[in-house]
mmCIF file of C-alpha atoms in Angstrom:
data_model
loop_
_atom_site.group_PDB
_atom_site.id
_atom_site.type_symbol
_atom_site.label_atom_id
_atom_site.label_comp_id
_atom_site.label_asym_id
_atom_site.label_seq_id
_atom_site.Cartn_x
_atom_site.Cartn_y
_atom_site.Cartn_z
ATOM 1 C CA UNK A 114 -31.664 -21.295 -13.516
ATOM 2 C CA UNK A 115 -34.393 -22.476 -11.151
ATOM 3 C CA UNK A 116 -32.933 -25.962 -10.448
ATOM 4 C CA UNK A 117 -29.680 -24.289 -9.414
ATOM 5 C CA UNK A 118 -31.533 -21.740 -7.264
ATOM 6 C CA UNK A 119 -33.530 -24.538 -5.643
ATOM 7 C CA UNK A 120 -30.417 -26.589 -4.959
ATOM 8 C CA UNK A 121 -28.327 -23.733 -3.560
ATOM 9 C CA UNK A 122 -30.975 -21.661 -1.772
ATOM 10 C CA UNK A 123 -34.518 -22.968 -1.436
ATOM 11 C CA UNK A 124 -33.777 -26.504 -0.285
ATOM 12 C CA UNK A 125 -31.666 -25.065 2.527
ATOM 13 C CA UNK A 126 -34.664 -23.124 3.824
ATOM 14 C CA UNK A 127 -37.464 -24.552 5.913
ATOM 15 C CA UNK A 128 -40.018 -25.763 3.315
ATOM 16 C CA UNK A 129 -42.836 -23.630 4.700
ATOM 17 C CA UNK A 130 -40.587 -20.574 4.814
ATOM 18 C CA UNK A 131 -39.547 -21.184 1.192
ATOM 19 C CA UNK A 132 -43.209 -21.507 0.204
ATOM 20 C CA UNK A 133 -44.089 -18.186 1.832
ATOM 21 C CA UNK A 134 -41.159 -16.508 0.078
ATOM 22 C CA UNK A 135 -42.284 -17.695 -3.351
ATOM 23 C CA UNK A 136 -45.931 -17.055 -2.518
ATOM 24 C CA UNK A 137 -45.206 -13.422 -1.625
ATOM 25 C CA UNK A 138 -43.573 -12.820 -5.006
ATOM 26 C CA UNK A 139 -46.492 -14.417 -6.887
ATOM 27 C CA UNK A 140 -49.035 -12.489 -4.827
ATOM 28 C CA UNK A 141 -47.374 -9.197 -5.749
ATOM 29 C CA UNK A 142 -47.149 -9.851 -9.494
ATOM 30 C CA UNK A 143 -50.394 -7.961 -10.263
ATOM 31 C CA UNK A 144 -49.084 -4.922 -8.364
ATOM 32 C CA UNK A 145 -46.126 -4.628 -10.743
ATOM 33 C CA UNK A 146 -48.377 -3.740 -13.666
ATOM 34 C CA UNK A 147 -46.819 -6.322 -15.972
ATOM 35 C CA UNK A 148 -49.500 -8.977 -15.739
ATOM 36 C CA UNK A 149 -50.529 -8.835 -19.385
ATOM 37 C CA UNK A 150 -46.917 -9.079 -20.540
ATOM 38 C CA UNK A 151 -46.220 -12.051 -18.273
ATOM 39 C CA UNK A 152 -49.455 -13.731 -19.334
ATOM 40 C CA UNK A 153 -48.520 -13.485 -23.022
ATOM 41 C CA UNK A 154 -45.258 -15.233 -22.169
ATOM 42 C CA UNK A 155 -46.869 -18.049 -20.168
ATOM 43 C CA UNK A 156 -50.176 -18.664 -21.957
ATOM 44 C CA UNK A 157 -50.632 -21.447 -24.534
ATOM 45 C CA UNK A 158 -49.706 -20.512 -28.100
ATOM 46 C CA UNK A 159 -52.444 -22.687 -29.550
ATOM 47 C CA UNK A 160 -56.035 -23.214 -28.449
ATOM 48 C CA UNK A 161 -55.943 -25.503 -25.414
ATOM 49 C CA UNK A 162 -59.306 -24.270 -24.185
ATOM 50 C CA UNK A 163 -61.680 -26.581 -22.334
ATOM 51 C CA UNK A 164 -65.389 -25.991 -21.802
ATOM 52 C CA UNK A 165 -66.626 -27.681 -18.623
ATOM 53 C CA UNK A 166 -68.922 -26.935 -15.674
ATOM 54 C CA UNK A 167 -70.509 -24.224 -17.801
ATOM 55 C CA UNK A 168 -67.161 -22.401 -17.797
ATOM 56 C CA UNK A 169 -64.323 -21.813 -20.249
ATOM 57 C CA UNK A 170 -60.787 -22.745 -19.175
ATOM 58 C CA UNK A 171 -57.994 -21.237 -21.308
ATOM 59 C CA UNK A 172 -55.748 -24.156 -20.340
ATOM 60 C CA UNK A 173 -56.700 -27.557 -18.915
ATOM 61 C CA UNK A 174 -53.944 -27.174 -16.311
ATOM 62 C CA UNK A 175 -54.604 -25.479 -12.983
ATOM 63 C CA UNK A 176 -53.378 -25.114 -9.398
ATOM 64 C CA UNK A 177 -54.697 -27.596 -6.852
ATOM 65 C CA UNK A 178 -56.079 -26.517 -3.491
ATOM 66 C CA UNK A 179 -53.477 -26.042 -0.788
ATOM 67 C CA UNK A 180 -51.119 -23.677 -2.559
ATOM 68 C CA UNK A 181 -53.285 -20.568 -2.074
ATOM 69 C CA UNK A 182 -55.299 -21.307 1.032
ATOM 70 C CA UNK A 183 -56.928 -17.899 1.474
ATOM 71 C CA UNK A 184 -57.218 -16.701 -2.132
ATOM 72 C CA UNK A 185 -54.446 -14.128 -1.942
ATOM 73 C CA UNK A 186 -52.500 -14.991 -5.116
ATOM 74 C CA UNK A 187 -55.182 -15.992 -7.628
ATOM 75 C CA UNK A 188 -54.407 -13.220 -10.101
ATOM 76 C CA UNK A 189 -50.653 -13.766 -9.888
ATOM 77 C CA UNK A 190 -51.090 -17.494 -10.500
ATOM 78 C CA UNK A 191 -53.234 -16.657 -13.507
ATOM 79 C CA UNK A 192 -50.407 -14.480 -14.845
ATOM 80 C CA UNK A 193 -48.081 -17.484 -14.545
ATOM 81 C CA UNK A 194 -50.241 -19.442 -16.996
ATOM 82 C CA UNK A 195 -52.584 -21.554 -14.874
ATOM 83 C CA UNK A 196 -56.043 -21.901 -16.411
ATOM 84 C CA UNK A 197 -57.759 -22.169 -13.056
ATOM 85 C CA UNK A 198 -56.886 -21.731 -9.403
ATOM 86 C CA UNK A 199 -58.575 -23.704 -6.644
ATOM 87 C CA UNK A 200 -58.221 -21.800 -3.388
ATOM 88 C CA UNK A 201 -58.540 -23.314 0.061
ATOM 89 C CA UNK A 202 -59.134 -25.424 1.891
ATOM 90 C CA UNK A 203 -61.264 -22.808 3.661
ATOM 91 C CA UNK A 204 -63.163 -23.657 6.837
ATOM 92 C CA UNK A 205 -66.118 -22.020 8.555
ATOM 93 C CA UNK A 206 -63.943 -21.211 11.574
ATOM 94 C CA UNK A 207 -60.480 -19.686 11.167
ATOM 95 C CA UNK A 208 -57.727 -21.987 12.407
ATOM 96 C CA UNK A 209 -53.924 -21.894 12.643
ATOM 97 C CA UNK A 210 -53.412 -25.489 11.562
ATOM 98 C CA UNK A 211 -51.037 -27.959 13.142
ATOM 99 C CA UNK A 212 -47.833 -26.975 14.978
ATOM 100 C CA UNK A 213 -44.662 -26.463 12.936
ATOM 101 C CA UNK A 214 -42.732 -28.087 11.417
ATOM 102 C CA UNK A 215 -45.540 -29.477 9.266
ATOM 103 C CA UNK A 216 -44.129 -29.513 5.730
ATOM 104 C CA UNK A 217 -41.262 -31.798 4.657
ATOM 105 C CA UNK A 218 -39.514 -32.320 1.319
ATOM 106 C CA UNK A 219 -38.555 -35.754 0.029
ATOM 107 C CA UNK A 220 -36.262 -34.436 -2.694
ATOM 108 C CA UNK A 221 -35.172 -37.833 -4.030
ATOM 109 C CA UNK A 222 -38.840 -38.629 -4.694
ATOM 110 C CA UNK A 223 -39.873 -35.161 -5.884
ATOM 111 C CA UNK A 224 -42.463 -35.407 -3.131
ATOM 112 C CA UNK A 225 -43.687 -33.627 -0.029
ATOM 113 C CA UNK A 226 -45.223 -34.732 3.246
ATOM 114 C CA UNK A 227 -47.550 -32.201 4.850
ATOM 115 C CA UNK A 228 -49.710 -32.071 7.938
ATOM 116 C CA UNK A 229 -50.728 -28.437 7.584
ATOM 117 C CA UNK A 230 -54.178 -29.030 9.062
ATOM 118 C CA UNK A 231 -56.283 -26.616 6.987
ATOM 119 C CA UNK A 232 -54.528 -23.479 8.242
ATOM 120 C CA UNK A 233 -56.618 -20.561 6.948
ATOM 121 C CA UNK A 234 -58.242 -17.323 7.989
ATOM 122 C CA UNK A 235 -61.788 -18.641 7.718
ATOM 123 C CA UNK A 236 -64.538 -18.382 5.132
ATOM 124 C CA UNK A 237 -65.931 -15.051 6.300
ATOM 125 C CA UNK A 238 -62.565 -13.291 6.183
ATOM 126 C CA UNK A 239 -62.036 -14.529 2.614
ATOM 127 C CA UNK A 240 -65.275 -13.037 1.270
ATOM 128 C CA UNK A 241 -64.067 -9.457 0.551
ATOM 129 C CA UNK A 242 -60.871 -10.743 -1.069
ATOM 130 C CA UNK A 243 -62.652 -13.280 -3.258
ATOM 131 C CA UNK A 244 -65.286 -10.705 -4.199
ATOM 132 C CA UNK A 245 -62.565 -8.461 -5.628
ATOM 133 C CA UNK A 246 -61.017 -11.378 -7.499
ATOM 134 C CA UNK A 247 -64.394 -12.376 -8.894
ATOM 135 C CA UNK A 248 -64.747 -8.899 -10.392
ATOM 136 C CA UNK A 249 -61.199 -8.720 -11.831
ATOM 137 C CA UNK A 250 -60.800 -8.697 -15.597
ATOM 138 C CA UNK A 251 -58.779 -11.495 -17.148
ATOM 139 C CA UNK A 252 -58.746 -13.647 -14.025
ATOM 140 C CA UNK A 253 -58.424 -17.434 -14.147
ATOM 141 C CA UNK A 254 -61.374 -19.662 -13.316
ATOM 142 C CA UNK A 255 -61.861 -19.586 -9.537
ATOM 143 C CA UNK A 256 -62.529 -22.799 -7.642
ATOM 144 C CA UNK A 257 -63.149 -22.727 -3.899
ATOM 145 C CA UNK A 258 -62.419 -25.771 -1.751
ATOM 146 C CA UNK A 259 -64.158 -26.085 1.629
ATOM 147 C CA UNK A 260 -63.524 -28.435 4.550
ATOM 148 C CA UNK A 261 -64.608 -29.204 8.097
ATOM 149 C CA UNK A 262 -63.352 -26.970 10.896
ATOM 150 C CA UNK A 263 -61.118 -28.890 13.264
ATOM 151 C CA UNK A 264 -63.153 -27.967 16.376
ATOM 152 C CA UNK A 265 -66.374 -29.211 14.787
ATOM 153 C CA UNK A 266 -67.376 -32.785 15.540
ATOM 154 C CA UNK A 267 -68.020 -35.187 12.694
ATOM 155 C CA UNK A 268 -71.687 -35.357 13.737
ATOM 156 C CA UNK A 269 -71.981 -31.588 13.218
ATOM 157 C CA UNK A 270 -69.943 -31.543 10.000
ATOM 158 C CA UNK A 271 -72.845 -30.812 7.662
ATOM 159 C CA UNK A 272 -73.819 -27.600 9.461
ATOM 160 C CA UNK A 273 -70.163 -26.543 9.443
ATOM 161 C CA UNK A 274 -69.876 -27.086 5.675
ATOM 162 C CA UNK A 275 -73.120 -25.198 5.121
ATOM 163 C CA UNK A 276 -71.717 -22.073 6.814
ATOM 164 C CA UNK A 277 -68.858 -22.033 4.308
ATOM 165 C CA UNK A 278 -71.178 -22.898 1.424
ATOM 166 C CA UNK A 279 -73.534 -19.986 2.048
ATOM 167 C CA UNK A 280 -70.624 -17.553 2.244
ATOM 168 C CA UNK A 281 -68.499 -18.842 -0.614
ATOM 169 C CA UNK A 282 -70.694 -20.558 -3.210
ATOM 170 C CA UNK A 283 -71.887 -17.197 -4.647
ATOM 171 C CA UNK A 284 -68.233 -16.228 -5.236
ATOM 172 C CA UNK A 285 -67.019 -19.524 -6.706
ATOM 173 C CA UNK A 286 -66.975 -20.552 -10.346
ATOM 174 C CA UNK A 287 -67.102 -24.040 -8.860
ATOM 175 C CA UNK A 288 -67.223 -25.311 -5.270
ATOM 176 C CA UNK A 289 -65.419 -28.378 -3.897
ATOM 177 C CA UNK A 290 -66.349 -30.407 -0.815
ATOM 178 C CA UNK A 291 -63.097 -31.745 0.614
ATOM 179 C CA UNK A 292 -63.655 -34.935 2.605
ATOM 180 C CA UNK A 293 -60.249 -36.453 1.936
ATOM 181 C CA UNK A 294 -57.474 -34.624 3.770
ATOM 182 C CA UNK A 295 -55.711 -36.917 6.256
ATOM 183 C CA UNK A 296 -54.799 -34.030 8.564
ATOM 184 C CA UNK A 297 -58.202 -33.222 10.110
ATOM 185 C CA UNK A 298 -59.404 -35.848 12.605
ATOM 186 C CA UNK A 299 -62.456 -37.737 11.367
ATOM 187 C CA UNK A 300 -62.595 -36.004 7.999
ATOM 188 C CA UNK A 301 -61.907 -39.035 5.828
ATOM 189 C CA UNK A 302 -64.700 -40.867 7.623
ATOM 190 C CA UNK A 303 -67.082 -38.540 5.787
ATOM 191 C CA UNK A 304 -66.292 -40.523 2.626
ATOM 192 C CA UNK A 305 -68.417 -43.362 4.009
ATOM 193 C CA UNK A 306 -71.621 -43.346 1.964
ATOM 194 C CA UNK A 307 -74.018 -43.067 4.911
ATOM 195 C CA UNK A 308 -72.307 -39.814 5.926
ATOM 196 C CA UNK A 309 -71.317 -38.562 2.483
ATOM 197 C CA UNK A 310 -74.741 -38.730 0.852
ATOM 198 C CA UNK A 311 -76.558 -36.406 3.307
ATOM 199 C CA UNK A 312 -73.564 -34.039 3.423
ATOM 200 C CA UNK A 313 -73.402 -33.632 -0.349
ATOM 201 C CA UNK A 314 -77.189 -33.397 -0.633
ATOM 202 C CA UNK A 315 -77.287 -30.528 1.857
ATOM 203 C CA UNK A 316 -74.344 -28.663 0.336
ATOM 204 C CA UNK A 317 -75.759 -29.038 -3.173
ATOM 205 C CA UNK A 318 -79.096 -27.587 -2.081
ATOM 206 C CA UNK A 319 -77.313 -24.645 -0.430
ATOM 207 C CA UNK A 320 -74.879 -24.028 -3.306
ATOM 208 C CA UNK A 321 -77.683 -23.253 -5.733
ATOM 209 C CA UNK A 322 -76.463 -23.023 -9.329
ATOM 210 C CA UNK A 323 -72.753 -23.113 -8.457
ATOM 211 C CA UNK A 324 -71.195 -26.306 -9.871
ATOM 212 C CA UNK A 325 -70.377 -28.721 -7.047
ATOM 213 C CA UNK A 326 -67.584 -31.311 -6.932
ATOM 214 C CA UNK A 327 -66.268 -33.667 -4.257
ATOM 215 C CA UNK A 328 -62.567 -34.391 -3.652
ATOM 216 C CA UNK A 329 -61.638 -37.942 -2.705
ATOM 217 C CA UNK A 330 -58.598 -39.767 -1.325
ATOM 218 C CA UNK A 331 -56.299 -42.121 -3.242
ATOM 219 C CA UNK A 332 -56.364 -44.579 -0.337
ATOM 220 C CA UNK A 333 -59.941 -45.659 -1.016
ATOM 221 C CA UNK A 334 -60.365 -49.142 -2.431
ATOM 222 C CA UNK A 335 -61.360 -49.464 -6.074
ATOM 223 C CA UNK A 336 -64.821 -50.536 -4.942
ATOM 224 C CA UNK A 337 -65.175 -47.458 -2.729
ATOM 225 C CA UNK A 338 -64.105 -45.186 -5.607
ATOM 226 C CA UNK A 339 -66.765 -46.796 -7.788
ATOM 227 C CA UNK A 340 -69.489 -46.380 -5.167
ATOM 228 C CA UNK A 341 -68.662 -42.727 -4.525
ATOM 229 C CA UNK A 342 -68.578 -42.050 -8.266
ATOM 230 C CA UNK A 343 -72.020 -43.612 -8.647
ATOM 231 C CA UNK A 344 -73.286 -41.584 -5.691
ATOM 232 C CA UNK A 345 -71.967 -38.330 -7.155
ATOM 233 C CA UNK A 346 -73.838 -38.994 -10.394
ATOM 234 C CA UNK A 347 -77.024 -40.025 -8.573
ATOM 235 C CA UNK A 348 -76.999 -36.869 -6.429
ATOM 236 C CA UNK A 349 -76.515 -34.652 -9.471
ATOM 237 C CA UNK A 350 -73.045 -33.397 -8.597
ATOM 238 C CA UNK A 351 -71.069 -31.793 -11.399
ATOM 239 C CA UNK A 352 -67.768 -33.573 -10.885
ATOM 240 C CA UNK A 353 -65.128 -35.368 -8.826
ATOM 241 C CA UNK A 354 -61.560 -34.336 -8.026
ATOM 242 C CA UNK A 355 -59.175 -37.260 -7.700
ATOM 243 C CA UNK A 356 -57.042 -37.388 -5.703
ATOM 244 C CA UNK A 357 -55.904 -35.837 -2.436
ATOM 245 C CA UNK A 358 -52.666 -36.821 -0.655
ATOM 246 C CA UNK A 359 -51.929 -40.388 0.417
ATOM 247 C CA UNK A 360 -51.030 -41.993 3.730
ATOM 248 C CA UNK A 361 -48.921 -44.582 1.928
ATOM 249 C CA UNK A 362 -45.124 -44.550 2.237
ATOM 250 C CA UNK A 363 -44.470 -47.416 -0.181
ATOM 251 C CA UNK A 364 -41.705 -47.531 -2.803
ATOM 252 C CA UNK A 365 -39.982 -44.296 -1.797
ATOM 253 C CA UNK A 366 -36.383 -43.537 -2.792
ATOM 254 C CA UNK A 367 -35.789 -41.310 0.226
ATOM 255 C CA UNK A 368 -34.052 -43.149 3.057
ATOM 256 C CA UNK A 369 -36.399 -44.613 5.648
ATOM 257 C CA UNK A 370 -34.974 -42.567 8.519
ATOM 258 C CA UNK A 371 -35.798 -39.285 6.773
ATOM 259 C CA UNK A 372 -39.314 -40.442 5.993
ATOM 260 C CA UNK A 373 -39.822 -41.605 9.571
ATOM 261 C CA UNK A 374 -38.515 -38.296 10.932
ATOM 262 C CA UNK A 375 -41.069 -36.394 8.850
ATOM 263 C CA UNK A 376 -43.812 -38.223 10.693
ATOM 264 C CA UNK A 377 -47.532 -38.226 10.009
ATOM 265 C CA UNK A 378 -49.178 -36.409 7.146
ATOM 266 C CA UNK A 379 -50.266 -36.708 3.553
ATOM 267 C CA UNK A 380 -47.729 -37.576 0.866
ATOM 268 C CA UNK A 381 -47.980 -35.778 -2.474
ATOM 269 C CA UNK A 382 -45.861 -35.626 -5.585
ATOM 270 C CA UNK A 383 -44.391 -38.156 -8.003
ATOM 271 C CA UNK A 384 -45.011 -41.315 -5.901
ATOM 272 C CA UNK A 385 -48.749 -40.656 -6.130
ATOM 273 C CA UNK A 386 -48.859 -40.605 -9.943
ATOM 274 C CA UNK A 387 -49.717 -44.254 -10.615
ATOM 275 C CA UNK A 388 -52.529 -44.468 -8.056
ATOM 276 C CA UNK A 389 -54.004 -41.121 -9.100
ATOM 277 C CA UNK A 390 -54.079 -42.249 -12.732
ATOM 278 C CA UNK A 391 -55.659 -45.564 -11.736
ATOM 279 C CA UNK A 392 -58.400 -43.799 -9.740
ATOM 280 C CA UNK A 393 -59.064 -41.514 -12.715
ATOM 281 C CA UNK A 394 -59.637 -44.530 -14.954
ATOM 282 C CA UNK A 395 -61.978 -46.147 -12.427
ATOM 283 C CA UNK A 396 -64.067 -42.979 -12.164
ATOM 284 C CA UNK A 397 -64.217 -42.411 -15.897
ATOM 285 C CA UNK A 398 -65.460 -45.969 -16.429
ATOM 286 C CA UNK A 399 -68.418 -45.220 -14.129
ATOM 287 C CA UNK A 400 -69.486 -41.628 -14.799
ATOM 288 C CA UNK A 401 -71.069 -40.149 -17.949
ATOM 289 C CA UNK A 402 -68.843 -38.539 -20.561
ATOM 290 C CA UNK A 403 -70.067 -35.029 -19.720
ATOM 291 C CA UNK A 404 -69.312 -35.482 -16.012
ATOM 292 C CA UNK A 405 -66.278 -33.391 -14.985
ATOM 293 C CA UNK A 406 -63.308 -35.319 -13.608
ATOM 294 C CA UNK A 407 -60.333 -33.281 -12.414
ATOM 295 C CA UNK A 408 -57.180 -35.359 -12.048
ATOM 296 C CA UNK A 409 -54.508 -34.340 -9.535
ATOM 297 C CA UNK A 410 -51.626 -36.242 -7.983
ATOM 298 C CA UNK A 411 -48.066 -36.759 -9.151
ATOM 299 C CA UNK A 412 -48.333 -34.599 -12.271
ATOM 300 C CA UNK A 413 -45.003 -33.051 -13.268
ATOM 301 C CA UNK A 414 -44.615 -32.843 -17.066
ATOM 302 C CA UNK A 415 -46.727 -31.920 -20.075
ATOM 303 C CA UNK A 416 -46.579 -35.557 -21.140
ATOM 304 C CA UNK A 417 -48.189 -36.579 -17.849
ATOM 305 C CA UNK A 418 -50.888 -33.940 -18.232
ATOM 306 C CA UNK A 419 -51.575 -35.213 -21.754
ATOM 307 C CA UNK A 420 -51.742 -38.772 -20.392
ATOM 308 C CA UNK A 421 -54.382 -37.745 -17.846
ATOM 309 C CA UNK A 422 -56.398 -35.998 -20.532
ATOM 310 C CA UNK A 423 -56.183 -39.071 -22.752
ATOM 311 C CA UNK A 424 -57.329 -41.230 -19.831
ATOM 312 C CA UNK A 425 -60.478 -39.146 -19.502
ATOM 313 C CA UNK A 426 -59.605 -36.210 -17.270
ATOM 314 C CA UNK A 427 -61.558 -33.083 -18.092
ATOM 315 C CA UNK A 428 -58.961 -30.915 -16.356
ATOM 316 C CA UNK A 429 -55.675 -31.539 -14.565
ATOM 317 C CA UNK A 430 -54.234 -29.895 -11.455
ATOM 318 C CA UNK A 431 -50.795 -29.784 -9.881
ATOM 319 C CA UNK A 432 -49.104 -28.446 -6.788
ATOM 320 C CA UNK A 433 -46.085 -30.339 -5.479
ATOM 321 C CA UNK A 434 -44.032 -30.174 -8.685
ATOM 322 C CA UNK A 435 -44.422 -26.376 -8.500
ATOM 323 C CA UNK A 436 -41.912 -26.516 -5.634
ATOM 324 C CA UNK A 437 -39.409 -28.394 -7.792
ATOM 325 C CA UNK A 438 -40.106 -26.814 -11.200
ATOM 326 C CA UNK A 439 -40.404 -23.175 -10.201
ATOM 327 C CA UNK A 440 -42.481 -20.205 -11.407
ATOM 328 C CA UNK A 441 -42.411 -21.140 -15.100
ATOM 329 C CA UNK A 442 -43.924 -24.563 -14.504
ATOM 330 C CA UNK A 443 -47.342 -23.701 -15.970
ATOM 331 C CA UNK A 444 -45.617 -22.202 -19.018
ATOM 332 C CA UNK A 445 -43.655 -25.432 -19.478
ATOM 333 C CA UNK A 446 -46.884 -27.428 -19.297
ATOM 334 C CA UNK A 447 -48.726 -25.140 -21.712
ATOM 335 C CA UNK A 448 -45.892 -25.094 -24.235
ATOM 336 C CA UNK A 449 -45.501 -28.852 -23.925
ATOM 337 C CA UNK A 450 -49.202 -29.391 -24.558
ATOM 338 C CA UNK A 451 -48.975 -27.084 -27.574
ATOM 339 C CA UNK A 452 -46.291 -29.377 -28.991
ATOM 340 C CA UNK A 453 -47.964 -32.669 -28.082
ATOM 341 C CA UNK A 454 -51.412 -31.764 -29.360
ATOM 342 C CA UNK A 455 -49.960 -30.343 -32.552
#
């Protein structure tokens, strides 16, 4: 029924409005008192568990950062069958993000362009909410993704990240340093090694025992991916998340006028699949076997999740296909993995 509902209703709504509508329903799932029933329906039937980062993931498939920016729907997303939920990106200073419209569907490509701009209520405001989630029974693994506040200069970025780290690392099952969104001025420049190394060193020292990962862009060259992977291992990070959205607009099916009208922003969804898989393989060829690599970008089906796992991903995340697949997407992935692995 969902494809029909999407075609007749959701695609006629502003994409951000449609997201908020769906998000509200997911957020309220725990309040209905049927979480355990829903979870039995969506969870894997066989053992798909993954042990990584000192944690146990019931399913290797989780929600990428960006869907739940402030950590309001973690429990509901867990009910839907996701093994982990990465909230954020959260910033030290609350910010409204970029002006609307800032989210655009490319339906022919099963893709989205966004220039949200890290809209969130700030790290401090998220603390009470994430504390309650941390204490909830049966919750999914909780990742927290942090980024640079827009008003903070690149030269002061480390101090800005450290504010978020001190507040959020104690509440995270794992913490992610996001230096790869294209929608915050100067942020991707932090991927340059002379800036990245001191930033990650400082955040790691502040995060204590919380596993620390870095999220990188797909638009890096292969050589840059290799160097950052080597740096992450050298600094003692626990993992890499690859990849964020892309600035590329190549090989799209959507007509050029529609793409041009959408304007600037990061592209996510199916067109990113090949590059994301290629970056995964580059990273896995460099890092040790025990090093956690979370693959995200263009994942839609259980077969694609299985392909990422076979290529060396420890875990896999998705987001954009959620908009096209609907609320039972994680169940479809889990059931598909049951079948494939059997």
